[in-house]
Every structure is written in C-alpha cells, then in structure tokens.
mmCIF file of C-alpha atoms in Angstrom:
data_model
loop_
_atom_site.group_PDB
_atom_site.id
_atom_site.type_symbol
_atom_site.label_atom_id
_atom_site.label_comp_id
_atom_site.label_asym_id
_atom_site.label_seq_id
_atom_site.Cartn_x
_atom_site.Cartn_y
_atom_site.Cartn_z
ATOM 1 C CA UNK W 1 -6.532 17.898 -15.177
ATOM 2 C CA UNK W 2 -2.882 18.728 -15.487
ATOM 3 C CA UNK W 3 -1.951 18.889 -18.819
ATOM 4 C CA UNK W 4 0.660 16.485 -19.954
ATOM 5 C CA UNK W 5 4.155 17.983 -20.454
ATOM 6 C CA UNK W 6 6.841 18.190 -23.277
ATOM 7 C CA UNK W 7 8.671 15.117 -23.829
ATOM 8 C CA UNK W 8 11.804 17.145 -24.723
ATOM 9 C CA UNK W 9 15.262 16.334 -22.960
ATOM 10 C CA UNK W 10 16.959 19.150 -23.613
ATOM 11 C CA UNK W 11 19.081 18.237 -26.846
ATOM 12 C CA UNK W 12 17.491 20.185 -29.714
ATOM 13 C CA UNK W 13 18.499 19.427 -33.034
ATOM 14 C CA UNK W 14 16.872 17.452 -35.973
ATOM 15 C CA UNK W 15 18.275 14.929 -38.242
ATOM 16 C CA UNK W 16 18.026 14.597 -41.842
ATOM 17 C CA UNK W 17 14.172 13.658 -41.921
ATOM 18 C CA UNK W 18 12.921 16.461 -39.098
ATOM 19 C CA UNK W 19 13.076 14.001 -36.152
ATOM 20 C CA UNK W 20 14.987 15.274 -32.831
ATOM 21 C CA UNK W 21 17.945 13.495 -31.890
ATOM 22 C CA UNK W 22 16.483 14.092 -28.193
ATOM 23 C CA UNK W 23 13.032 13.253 -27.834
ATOM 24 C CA UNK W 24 12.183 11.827 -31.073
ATOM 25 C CA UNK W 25 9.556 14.175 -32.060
ATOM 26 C CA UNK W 26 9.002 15.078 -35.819
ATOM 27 C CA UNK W 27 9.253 18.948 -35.998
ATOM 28 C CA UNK W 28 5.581 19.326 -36.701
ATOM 29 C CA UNK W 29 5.084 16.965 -33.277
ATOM 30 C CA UNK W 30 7.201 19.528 -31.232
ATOM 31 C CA UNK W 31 5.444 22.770 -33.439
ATOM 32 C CA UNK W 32 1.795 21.499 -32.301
ATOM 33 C CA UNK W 33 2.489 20.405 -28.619
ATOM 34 C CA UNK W 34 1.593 23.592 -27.349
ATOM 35 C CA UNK W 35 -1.806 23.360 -28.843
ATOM 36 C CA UNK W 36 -2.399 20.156 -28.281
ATOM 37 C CA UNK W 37 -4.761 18.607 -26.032
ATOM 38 C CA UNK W 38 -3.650 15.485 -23.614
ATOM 39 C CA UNK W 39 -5.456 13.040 -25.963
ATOM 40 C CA UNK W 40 -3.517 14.336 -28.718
ATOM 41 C CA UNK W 41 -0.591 14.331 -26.587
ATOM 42 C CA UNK W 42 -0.767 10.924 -25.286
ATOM 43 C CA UNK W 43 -0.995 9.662 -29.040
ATOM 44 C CA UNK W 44 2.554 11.065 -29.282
ATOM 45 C CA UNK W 45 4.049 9.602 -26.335
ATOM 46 C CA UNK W 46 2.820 6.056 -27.524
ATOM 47 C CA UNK W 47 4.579 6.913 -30.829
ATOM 48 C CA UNK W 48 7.441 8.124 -29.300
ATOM 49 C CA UNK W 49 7.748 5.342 -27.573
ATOM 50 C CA UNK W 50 7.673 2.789 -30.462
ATOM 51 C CA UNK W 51 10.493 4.839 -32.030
ATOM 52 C CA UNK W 52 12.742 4.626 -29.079
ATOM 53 C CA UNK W 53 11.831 0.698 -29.030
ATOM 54 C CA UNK W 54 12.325 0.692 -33.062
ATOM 55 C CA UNK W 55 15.915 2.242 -32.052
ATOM 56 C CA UNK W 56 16.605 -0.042 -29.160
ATOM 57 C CA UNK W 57 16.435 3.189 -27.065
ATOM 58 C CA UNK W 58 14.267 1.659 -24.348
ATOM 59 C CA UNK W 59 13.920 2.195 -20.532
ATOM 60 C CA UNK W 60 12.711 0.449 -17.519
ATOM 61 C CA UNK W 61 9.871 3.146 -18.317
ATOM 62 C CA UNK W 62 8.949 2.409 -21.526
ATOM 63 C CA UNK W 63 8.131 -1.147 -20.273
ATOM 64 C CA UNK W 64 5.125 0.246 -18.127
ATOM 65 C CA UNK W 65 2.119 1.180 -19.495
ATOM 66 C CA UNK W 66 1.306 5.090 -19.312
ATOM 67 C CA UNK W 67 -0.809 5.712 -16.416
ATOM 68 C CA UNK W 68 -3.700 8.196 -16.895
ATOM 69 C CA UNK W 69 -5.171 10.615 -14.591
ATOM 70 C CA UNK W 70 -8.675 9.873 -13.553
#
C-alpha cells in the first residue's frame, strides 16, 4: 500500500497555540507524520478536516468522503 502523504501546502509557520497556518496540523501532528502509519494518518486528515470546516476553510474536497485503498 502506498503510504498516505503529508498534508502540508507549503506555508510553514505556527500560530500562537502550535497549529500551522497551512495545513492545520498541531506541531506534534507534523513531528509524528513520518512515523506514522496510514491508520494513524487518516485519523489526522479527518481532524484536519473538521478544523478547516470549524474555520469555514472548506473545499469541494472536503465534501467527499476519503477514499481508501483496498
């Protein structure tokens, strides 16, 4: 299985309470991802994306559920 990559857009830098601006990731969330597995992984995309929907950051995307490899 290919391993599910880094949510990360490209705009690196945390806000007051460790959160990227970018992806939304708490700083221990970004730390880990290496060393996570997809199931792990997947957990954090479903958080991220109730943060971006708690932020009314939302995309055509986030209105599909996440399909999984088989």
């Amino acid at each position: 299985m290919i391993d599910i990559i880094s949510p990360c857009v490209g705009v690196c830098q945390l806000d007051n309470h460790d959160y990227c601006i970018g992806c939304l990731r708490h700083r221990d969330e970004i730390t880990l991802w290496i060393s996570l597995d997809n199931e792990k992984r997947l957990v954090i995309l479903q958080e991220l994306k109730q943060r971006r929907r708690a932020l009314g950051r939302t995309s055509d995307a986030d209105k599909k559920p996440r399909r999984r490899k088989r």
